[in-house]
Short mmCIF file of C-alpha atoms and ligand atoms in Angstrom, two decimals:
data_model
loop_
_atom_site.label_atom_id
_atom_site.label_comp_id
_atom_site.label_asym_id
_atom_site.label_seq_id
_atom_site.Cartn_x
_atom_site.Cartn_y
_atom_site.Cartn_z
CA UNK A 222 -39.16 -12.80 15.77
CA UNK A 223 -36.16 -13.96 13.75
CA UNK A 224 -35.38 -17.68 13.78
CA UNK A 225 -31.80 -17.05 12.68
CA UNK A 226 -29.05 -17.25 15.28
CA UNK A 227 -28.06 -13.66 16.01
CA UNK A 228 -24.46 -14.28 14.87
CA UNK A 229 -24.40 -11.11 12.76
CA UNK A 230 -25.15 -7.58 13.93
CA UNK A 231 -27.15 -6.84 10.82
CA UNK A 232 -27.58 -3.45 9.17
CA UNK A 233 -30.91 -1.78 8.54
CA UNK A 234 -30.52 -2.06 4.73
CA UNK A 235 -32.45 -4.93 3.13
CA UNK A 236 -31.40 -5.58 -0.47
CA UNK A 237 -34.01 -5.96 -3.16
CA UNK A 238 -31.92 -5.73 -6.32
CA UNK A 239 -28.28 -5.22 -7.20
CA UNK A 240 -26.42 -4.49 -10.40
CA UNK A 241 -22.84 -3.32 -10.95
CA UNK A 242 -21.81 -1.05 -8.05
CA UNK A 243 -25.38 -0.26 -7.00
CA UNK A 244 -27.60 -2.03 -4.50
CA UNK A 245 -31.26 -1.04 -4.23
CA UNK A 246 -32.95 -1.57 -0.88
CA UNK A 247 -36.49 -2.83 -0.36
CA UNK A 248 -37.37 0.74 0.53
CA UNK A 249 -36.30 1.84 -2.97
CA UNK A 250 -33.12 3.63 -1.77
CA UNK A 251 -30.07 3.19 -4.03
CA UNK A 252 -26.71 2.56 -2.38
CA UNK A 253 -23.22 2.75 -3.82
CA UNK A 254 -21.75 -0.55 -2.68
CA UNK A 255 -18.11 -0.32 -1.57
CA UNK A 256 -18.36 -3.62 0.33
CA UNK A 257 -18.66 -5.96 -2.69
CA UNK A 258 -20.18 -8.59 -0.41
CA UNK A 259 -16.96 -8.38 1.67
CA UNK A 260 -14.60 -8.73 -1.25
CA UNK A 261 -16.66 -11.27 -3.18
CA UNK A 262 -18.40 -9.37 -5.98
CA UNK A 263 -15.16 -8.16 -7.58
CA UNK A 264 -16.94 -7.74 -10.94
CA UNK A 265 -19.82 -5.88 -9.31
CA UNK A 266 -23.26 -7.37 -8.78
CA UNK A 267 -24.59 -9.85 -11.33
CA UNK A 268 -21.90 -9.41 -14.01
CA UNK A 269 -23.31 -10.50 -17.35
CA UNK A 270 -20.45 -12.86 -18.29
CA UNK A 271 -20.87 -14.78 -15.05
CA UNK A 272 -24.65 -14.78 -15.29
CA UNK A 273 -24.45 -16.26 -18.80
CA UNK A 274 -21.96 -18.94 -17.71
CA UNK A 275 -24.12 -19.93 -14.74
CA UNK A 276 -27.28 -20.01 -16.86
CA UNK A 277 -25.62 -22.22 -19.46
CA UNK A 278 -24.46 -24.62 -16.75
CA UNK A 279 -27.92 -24.60 -15.14
CA UNK A 280 -29.21 -25.93 -18.43
CA UNK A 281 -26.61 -28.74 -18.53
CA UNK A 282 -26.24 -30.27 -15.05
CA UNK A 283 -26.10 -28.85 -11.51
CA UNK A 284 -24.40 -31.49 -9.43
CA UNK A 285 -23.02 -34.93 -10.15
CA UNK A 286 -20.40 -35.56 -7.39
CA UNK A 287 -16.67 -35.72 -7.53
CA UNK A 288 -16.76 -39.38 -8.54
CA UNK A 289 -17.06 -38.11 -12.11
CA UNK A 290 -14.44 -36.48 -14.28
CA UNK A 291 -15.68 -32.97 -15.05
CA UNK A 292 -14.00 -31.12 -17.87
CA UNK A 293 -14.98 -27.74 -16.47
CA UNK A 294 -13.23 -28.47 -13.17
CA UNK A 295 -10.08 -29.30 -15.13
CA UNK A 296 -10.39 -26.03 -17.06
CA UNK A 297 -10.91 -24.00 -13.89
CA UNK A 298 -7.96 -25.71 -12.15
CA UNK A 299 -5.67 -25.07 -15.12
CA UNK A 300 -6.54 -21.37 -15.23
CA UNK A 301 -6.21 -20.95 -11.47
CA UNK A 302 -2.91 -22.81 -11.26
CA UNK A 303 -1.49 -20.78 -14.16
CA UNK A 304 -2.55 -17.47 -12.58
CA UNK A 305 -1.04 -18.51 -9.22
CA UNK A 306 2.19 -19.83 -10.83
CA UNK A 307 1.51 -23.16 -9.09
CA UNK A 308 0.35 -26.60 -10.23
CA UNK A 309 -2.43 -28.48 -8.45
CA UNK A 310 -5.84 -27.39 -7.18
CA UNK A 311 -8.38 -28.72 -4.70
CA UNK A 312 -11.78 -26.99 -4.84
CA UNK A 313 -13.71 -26.27 -1.62
CA UNK A 314 -16.84 -24.23 -0.88
CA UNK A 315 -15.42 -21.45 1.27
CA UNK A 316 -12.29 -19.72 2.45
CA UNK A 317 -12.13 -21.52 5.79
CA UNK A 318 -12.38 -24.88 4.03
CA UNK A 319 -9.57 -23.90 1.66
CA UNK A 320 -7.37 -22.98 4.63
CA UNK A 321 -8.40 -26.16 6.42
CA UNK A 322 -7.22 -28.13 3.37
CA UNK A 323 -3.97 -26.15 3.22
CA UNK A 324 -3.27 -26.91 6.90
CA UNK A 325 -3.92 -30.63 6.35
CA UNK A 326 -1.73 -30.60 3.22
CA UNK A 327 1.16 -28.91 5.05
CA UNK A 328 1.03 -31.28 8.03
CA UNK A 329 0.87 -34.40 5.88
CA UNK A 330 3.56 -33.20 3.45
CA UNK A 331 6.09 -32.36 6.16
CA UNK A 332 5.13 -34.86 8.85
CA UNK A 333 5.37 -31.90 11.25
CA UNK A 334 2.63 -30.50 13.50
CA UNK A 335 3.18 -26.83 14.10
CA UNK A 336 2.14 -23.97 11.86
CA UNK A 337 3.07 -20.36 12.55
CA UNK A 338 0.50 -17.64 11.91
CA UNK A 339 0.43 -13.97 12.91
CA UNK A 340 -1.26 -11.79 15.49
CA UNK A 341 -4.25 -9.90 14.05
CA UNK A 342 -4.57 -12.41 11.20
CA UNK A 343 -7.89 -13.90 10.14
CA UNK A 344 -8.13 -17.35 8.57
CA UNK A 345 -11.70 -18.52 9.23
CA UNK A 346 -14.19 -19.92 11.74
CA UNK A 347 -13.71 -23.70 11.64
CA UNK A 348 -11.77 -25.31 14.48
CA UNK A 349 -8.40 -25.30 12.71
CA UNK A 350 -8.81 -21.92 11.03
CA UNK A 351 -10.19 -20.31 14.20
CA UNK A 352 -7.11 -21.55 16.05
CA UNK A 353 -4.94 -20.27 13.20
CA UNK A 354 -6.52 -16.83 13.51
CA UNK A 355 -4.45 -14.42 15.60
CA UNK A 356 -7.40 -12.64 17.24
CA UNK A 357 -8.70 -13.66 20.68
CA UNK A 358 -12.21 -12.29 20.08
CA UNK A 359 -12.81 -14.99 17.43
CA UNK A 360 -11.97 -17.77 19.91
CA UNK A 361 -13.83 -16.66 23.03
CA UNK A 362 -15.90 -19.44 24.59
CA UNK A 363 -14.83 -22.11 22.10
CA UNK A 364 -11.71 -23.42 23.83
CA UNK A 365 -9.59 -25.40 24.18
CA UNK A 366 -8.08 -24.53 20.82
CA UNK A 367 -6.28 -26.94 18.51
CA UNK A 368 -2.65 -26.85 19.67
CA UNK A 369 -1.24 -26.76 16.13
CA UNK A 370 -0.46 -23.04 15.96
CA UNK A 371 2.14 -20.61 17.24
CA UNK A 372 1.84 -16.88 16.67
CA UNK A 373 4.35 -14.20 15.72
CA UNK A 374 3.98 -10.47 15.16
CA UNK A 375 3.19 -9.42 11.60
CA UNK A 376 5.92 -7.38 9.88
CA UNK A 377 8.29 -8.07 12.80
CA UNK A 378 10.82 -10.71 11.84
CA UNK A 379 12.34 -11.06 15.34
CA UNK A 380 9.25 -12.73 16.83
CA UNK A 381 9.15 -15.16 13.91
CA UNK A 382 12.84 -15.99 14.32
CA UNK A 383 12.19 -16.83 17.98
CA UNK A 384 9.67 -19.58 17.13
CA UNK A 385 11.00 -20.82 13.78
CA UNK A 386 12.87 -24.11 13.71
CA UNK A 387 12.99 -27.44 11.87
CA UNK A 388 9.80 -28.64 13.60
CA UNK A 389 7.69 -26.03 11.84
CA UNK A 390 5.44 -27.45 9.11
CA UNK A 391 4.51 -24.10 7.62
CA UNK A 392 4.21 -20.37 7.99
CA UNK A 393 0.80 -19.08 6.98
CA UNK A 394 0.10 -15.41 6.31
CA UNK A 395 -2.03 -12.83 4.52
CA UNK A 396 -0.15 -10.40 2.27
CA UNK A 397 -2.51 -7.70 3.51
CA UNK A 398 -4.17 -8.45 6.82
CA UNK A 399 -7.75 -7.67 5.86
CA UNK A 400 -10.02 -8.28 8.84
CA UNK A 401 -7.08 -7.21 11.02
CA UNK A 402 -7.29 -3.64 9.69
CA UNK A 403 -5.71 -3.47 6.18
CA UNK A 404 -2.06 -3.95 7.09
CA UNK A 405 0.12 -4.73 4.04
CA UNK A 406 3.25 -6.84 4.59
CA UNK A 407 6.58 -5.18 3.93
CA UNK A 408 8.99 -6.48 1.30
CA UNK A 409 11.75 -6.93 3.91
CA UNK A 410 9.47 -8.98 6.14
CA UNK A 411 8.33 -11.26 3.31
CA UNK A 412 11.91 -11.78 2.08
CA UNK A 413 12.89 -12.86 5.56
CA UNK A 414 9.85 -15.16 5.93
CA UNK A 415 10.73 -16.84 2.65
CA UNK A 416 14.35 -17.30 3.72
CA UNK A 417 13.40 -18.77 7.11
CA UNK A 418 11.00 -21.20 5.43
CA UNK A 419 13.75 -22.36 3.04
CA UNK A 420 16.30 -22.71 5.85
CA UNK A 421 13.98 -24.83 7.99
CA UNK A 422 12.31 -26.88 5.26
CA UNK A 423 8.95 -25.32 6.18
CA UNK A 424 6.20 -24.58 3.66
CA UNK A 425 4.95 -21.08 2.96
CA UNK A 426 1.15 -20.81 2.80
CA UNK A 427 -0.29 -17.51 1.57
CA UNK A 428 -3.94 -16.91 2.42
CA UNK A 429 -5.21 -14.96 -0.61
CA UNK A 430 -8.86 -15.29 0.33
CA UNK A 431 -9.42 -11.56 0.61
CA UNK A 432 -6.43 -10.32 -1.41
CA UNK A 433 -6.76 -12.66 -4.40
CA UNK A 434 -8.63 -12.64 -7.72
CA UNK A 435 -7.46 -9.20 -8.80
CA UNK A 436 -8.37 -7.32 -5.62
CA UNK A 437 -4.91 -5.75 -5.31
CA UNK A 438 -4.28 -5.17 -9.02
CA UNK A 439 -2.45 -8.47 -9.53
CA UNK A 440 -4.10 -11.87 -9.88
CA UNK A 441 -2.73 -12.59 -6.38
CA UNK A 442 -1.24 -10.13 -3.91
CA UNK A 443 1.98 -12.15 -3.43
CA UNK A 444 2.83 -11.23 -7.02
CA UNK A 445 3.59 -7.65 -5.95
CA UNK A 446 6.57 -9.11 -4.06
CA UNK A 447 9.33 -11.52 -5.05
CA UNK A 448 7.67 -14.35 -3.21
CA UNK A 449 7.29 -18.03 -4.05
CA UNK A 450 4.59 -19.58 -1.89
CA UNK A 451 4.32 -23.37 -1.80
CA UNK A 452 0.57 -23.18 -1.25
CA UNK A 453 -2.01 -20.43 -1.66
CA UNK A 454 -5.66 -20.40 -0.72
CA UNK A 455 -8.43 -18.37 -2.31
CA UNK A 456 -12.23 -18.07 -2.18
CA UNK A 457 -14.38 -14.90 -1.96
CA UNK A 458 -13.90 -13.28 -5.42
CA UNK A 459 -13.27 -16.57 -7.23
CA UNK A 460 -16.94 -17.30 -7.93
CA UNK A 461 -18.27 -13.71 -8.07
CA UNK A 462 -20.78 -14.73 -5.38
CA UNK A 463 -21.17 -18.44 -6.09
CA UNK A 464 -19.65 -20.28 -3.12
CA UNK A 465 -16.24 -21.66 -4.07
CA UNK A 466 -12.78 -21.79 -2.55
CA UNK A 467 -9.54 -23.43 -3.58
CA UNK A 468 -6.17 -24.53 -2.33
CA UNK A 469 -3.47 -24.28 -4.98
CA UNK A 470 -0.11 -25.94 -4.45
CA UNK A 471 3.24 -26.68 -6.08
CA UNK A 472 3.72 -29.93 -8.01
CA UNK A 473 5.90 -31.57 -5.33
CA UNK A 474 2.80 -31.77 -3.08
CA UNK A 475 0.59 -33.57 -5.61
CA UNK A 476 0.75 -37.05 -4.08
CA UNK A 477 0.15 -35.81 -0.53
CA UNK A 478 -3.50 -35.46 -1.47
CA UNK A 479 -3.88 -38.90 -3.05
CA UNK A 480 -7.21 -40.73 -3.54
CA UNK A 481 -9.33 -40.73 -0.38
CA UNK A 482 -7.08 -38.35 1.54
CA UNK A 483 -9.36 -35.32 1.36
CA UNK A 484 -12.74 -34.50 -0.13
CA UNK A 485 -15.91 -32.43 -0.23
CA UNK A 486 -19.40 -33.24 -1.51
CA UNK A 487 -20.02 -29.79 -2.93
CA UNK A 488 -16.42 -28.70 -3.61
CA UNK A 489 -16.03 -27.87 -7.28
CA UNK A 490 -19.79 -27.74 -7.84
CA UNK A 491 -20.52 -27.20 -11.58
CA UNK A 492 -22.44 -23.93 -11.10
CA UNK A 493 -19.69 -22.46 -8.92
CA UNK A 494 -17.05 -23.70 -11.36
CA UNK A 495 -18.85 -22.06 -14.29
CA UNK A 496 -18.90 -18.79 -12.34
CA UNK A 497 -15.19 -19.16 -11.47
CA UNK A 498 -14.13 -19.73 -15.09
CA UNK A 499 -16.05 -16.68 -16.32
CA UNK A 500 -14.65 -14.60 -13.44
CA UNK A 501 -11.05 -15.67 -14.08
CA UNK A 502 -11.40 -15.11 -17.84
CA UNK A 503 -12.42 -11.53 -17.12
CA UNK A 504 -10.08 -10.61 -14.27
CA UNK A 505 -6.85 -12.44 -15.14
CA UNK A 506 -6.00 -10.13 -18.04
CA UNK A 507 -3.18 -7.62 -17.96
CA UNK A 508 -5.42 -4.80 -19.22
CA UNK A 509 -8.05 -5.46 -16.52
CA UNK A 510 -5.48 -5.70 -13.73
CA UNK A 511 -3.68 -2.56 -14.92
CA UNK A 512 -6.96 -0.70 -14.75
CA UNK A 513 -7.44 -1.87 -11.15
CA UNK A 514 -4.01 -0.44 -10.30
CA UNK A 515 -4.87 2.86 -12.00
CA UNK A 516 -8.16 3.11 -10.10
CA UNK A 517 -6.32 2.29 -6.89
CA UNK A 518 -3.84 5.10 -7.48
CA UNK A 519 -6.67 7.48 -8.34
CA UNK A 520 -8.79 6.77 -5.26
CA UNK A 521 -5.85 6.74 -2.84
CA UNK A 522 -4.51 10.05 -4.21
CA UNK A 523 -7.97 11.59 -3.83
CA UNK A 524 -8.31 10.27 -0.28
CA UNK A 525 -4.85 11.59 0.63
CA UNK A 526 -5.68 14.95 -0.92
CA UNK A 527 -8.94 15.34 1.00
CA UNK A 528 -8.08 13.52 4.22
CA UNK A 529 -4.28 13.56 4.53
CA UNK A 530 -4.27 16.48 6.97
CA UNK A 531 -7.55 15.82 8.72
CA UNK A 532 -6.98 15.24 12.47
CA UNK A 533 -9.65 12.47 12.59
CA UNK A 534 -7.55 10.35 10.19
CA UNK A 535 -4.66 8.37 11.68
CA UNK A 536 -3.56 6.81 8.40
CA UNK A 537 -4.57 5.54 4.97
CA UNK A 538 -3.26 2.10 3.98
CA UNK A 539 -3.87 0.13 0.83
CA UNK A 540 -2.81 -2.40 -1.75
CA UNK A 541 -4.81 -2.10 -4.96
CA UNK A 542 -8.50 -1.69 -4.24
CA UNK A 543 -8.17 -2.96 -0.68
CA UNK A 544 -8.18 0.28 1.26
CA UNK A 545 -8.21 1.11 4.97
CA UNK A 546 -8.69 4.52 6.56
CA UNK A 547 -7.80 4.43 10.25
CA UNK A 548 -9.90 6.99 12.05
CA UNK A 549 -10.07 8.50 15.49
CA UNK A 550 -13.60 8.52 16.81
CA UNK A 551 -16.72 6.48 16.55
CA UNK A 552 -16.41 3.99 13.65
CA UNK A 553 -19.89 2.42 13.97
CA UNK A 554 -21.32 5.95 13.87
CA UNK A 555 -19.27 6.72 10.76
CA UNK A 556 -20.44 3.53 8.99
CA UNK A 557 -24.08 4.36 9.79
CA UNK A 558 -23.60 7.95 8.67
CA UNK A 559 -22.19 6.71 5.35
CA UNK A 560 -25.13 4.33 4.92
CA UNK A 561 -27.47 7.24 5.56
CA UNK A 562 -25.59 9.01 2.74
CA UNK A 563 -26.20 5.88 0.59
CA UNK A 564 -22.63 4.58 0.66
CA UNK A 565 -21.95 1.05 1.93
CA UNK A 566 -18.55 0.49 3.57
CA UNK A 567 -17.01 -1.97 6.06
CA UNK A 568 -15.19 -1.93 9.39
CA UNK A 569 -11.88 -3.74 9.98
CA UNK A 570 -9.45 -4.16 12.88
CA UNK A 571 -9.24 -1.33 15.36
CA UNK A 572 -11.21 1.65 14.04
CA UNK A 573 -10.44 1.15 10.37
CA UNK A 574 -12.93 2.09 7.68
CA UNK A 575 -12.45 -0.56 4.99
CA UNK A 576 -13.25 0.04 1.34
CA UNK A 577 -13.58 -2.91 -1.02
CA UNK A 578 -15.20 -1.37 -4.11
CA UNK A 579 -15.94 -3.61 -7.06
CA UNK A 580 -12.92 -3.75 -9.38
CA UNK A 581 -15.27 -2.51 -12.08
CA UNK A 582 -16.07 0.70 -10.16
CA UNK A 583 -16.19 3.84 -12.34
CA UNK A 584 -14.23 7.05 -11.77
CA UNK A 585 -17.53 8.90 -11.24
CA UNK A 586 -18.49 6.41 -8.52
CA UNK A 587 -15.06 6.79 -6.91
CA UNK A 588 -15.41 10.59 -6.90
CA UNK A 589 -18.86 10.31 -5.35
CA UNK A 590 -17.69 7.88 -2.64
CA UNK A 591 -14.58 9.89 -1.76
CA UNK A 592 -16.59 13.11 -1.38
CA UNK A 593 -19.12 11.35 0.86
CA UNK A 594 -16.37 9.76 3.00
CA UNK A 595 -14.41 13.01 3.36
CA UNK A 596 -17.48 14.94 4.50
CA UNK A 597 -18.51 12.22 6.97
CA UNK A 598 -15.01 11.87 8.46
CA UNK A 599 -14.64 15.61 8.87
CA UNK A 600 -17.96 15.63 10.74
CA UNK A 601 -16.64 12.89 13.09
CA UNK A 602 -14.97 15.34 15.47
CA UNK A 603 -18.41 16.64 16.37
CA UNK A 604 -19.50 13.20 17.67
CA UNK A 605 -18.74 11.59 21.01
CA UNK A 606 -15.97 8.96 20.93
C1 LIG B 881 -7.99 -13.71 4.82
C2 LIG B 881 -9.20 -14.56 5.06
N1 LIG B 881 -9.06 -15.87 5.25
C3 LIG B 881 -10.12 -16.66 5.46
C4 LIG B 881 -11.40 -16.16 5.49
C5 LIG B 881 -12.57 -17.08 5.73
O1 LIG B 881 -13.30 -17.24 4.56
P1 LIG B 881 -14.80 -17.80 4.62
O2 LIG B 881 -15.62 -16.81 5.35
O3 LIG B 881 -15.19 -17.96 3.17
O4 LIG B 881 -14.75 -19.12 5.31
C6 LIG B 881 -11.59 -14.79 5.30
C7 LIG B 881 -12.94 -14.20 5.38
O5 LIG B 881 -13.13 -13.04 5.62
C8 LIG B 881 -10.47 -13.97 5.07
O6 LIG B 881 -10.59 -12.64 4.89
#
């Protein structure tokens, strides 16, 4: 009997070892991993540069508390702020905590209460971030919700205009709704969001927890658009698997988070920081990010070629290496079928097969995955819906 709460419907695969894009199960089976730990292992499993950085830090000190000045935290903050074109960083341990900090920052900075988020968004599982999330299934049984949030429809400016006014502290959005089913924002929508924020003196918070750290072929997804967020949040890929998150904000907000205003025992832990520095040094390079964009183009073209006309496919959406294939038919069956074919993939939203390959994935691995996916999707019509 398991003594873990059954919060996760776990798969039958039990990992024993993982390296690069490959995970080996305890039964000796080798899987091509297109989940990357749900967008965390952007450099593949156990990348050497990160392993070395962690090992070096393990031999120095593991934890001292945020009462001490830590040079490595300063280094990590400087790199992150530069990549995000912003100024000040607070380190947390997870994505939800980063969003929680962003929400607190926005409320305190503006003196306003309400934050607008979007239907089908996902921002986390804490009380504030669960309320921020625009999906009822996440909230069931936990009410009443924090009354801080109002919701608009993603990519539909009219519903935002209806709720936007000078009482709004912030608008918070994902550039690509990830858990919601891989829905990228349109340029027109984002332009309008930016304009409404400026007009009403509201802050723009971009949740880059799934889209950040090179996932879309830019350091952060907002950089594909002419967008100037006041605050961004990130986590997942930042530590290559070491738990770390961050809120990154413009310089005007610095004093809002003065001494004693916010904190975290483990936030900015030295091991996680070492992993984050090594990860950023590898990913935040033009050559690396260009390669991600090339691989994205390659895989999406291949998917279109093989699946574009297949009746079981309703659409293929993507930004960089964040890819969604909306299918007709039984998605859980498809995921299991792919696992049986030794390919690990994810679900998202309504019937969307989500691919989050490591950014270091090879062309051979892409070819192998695409062939497996195409065969499995074509076989879908033979299964009961
Ligand atoms: C966009 C987005 N925001 C927030 C979160 C929550 O992050 P965490 O699970 O690290 O708390 C997630 C996790 O999937 C996410 O995708």
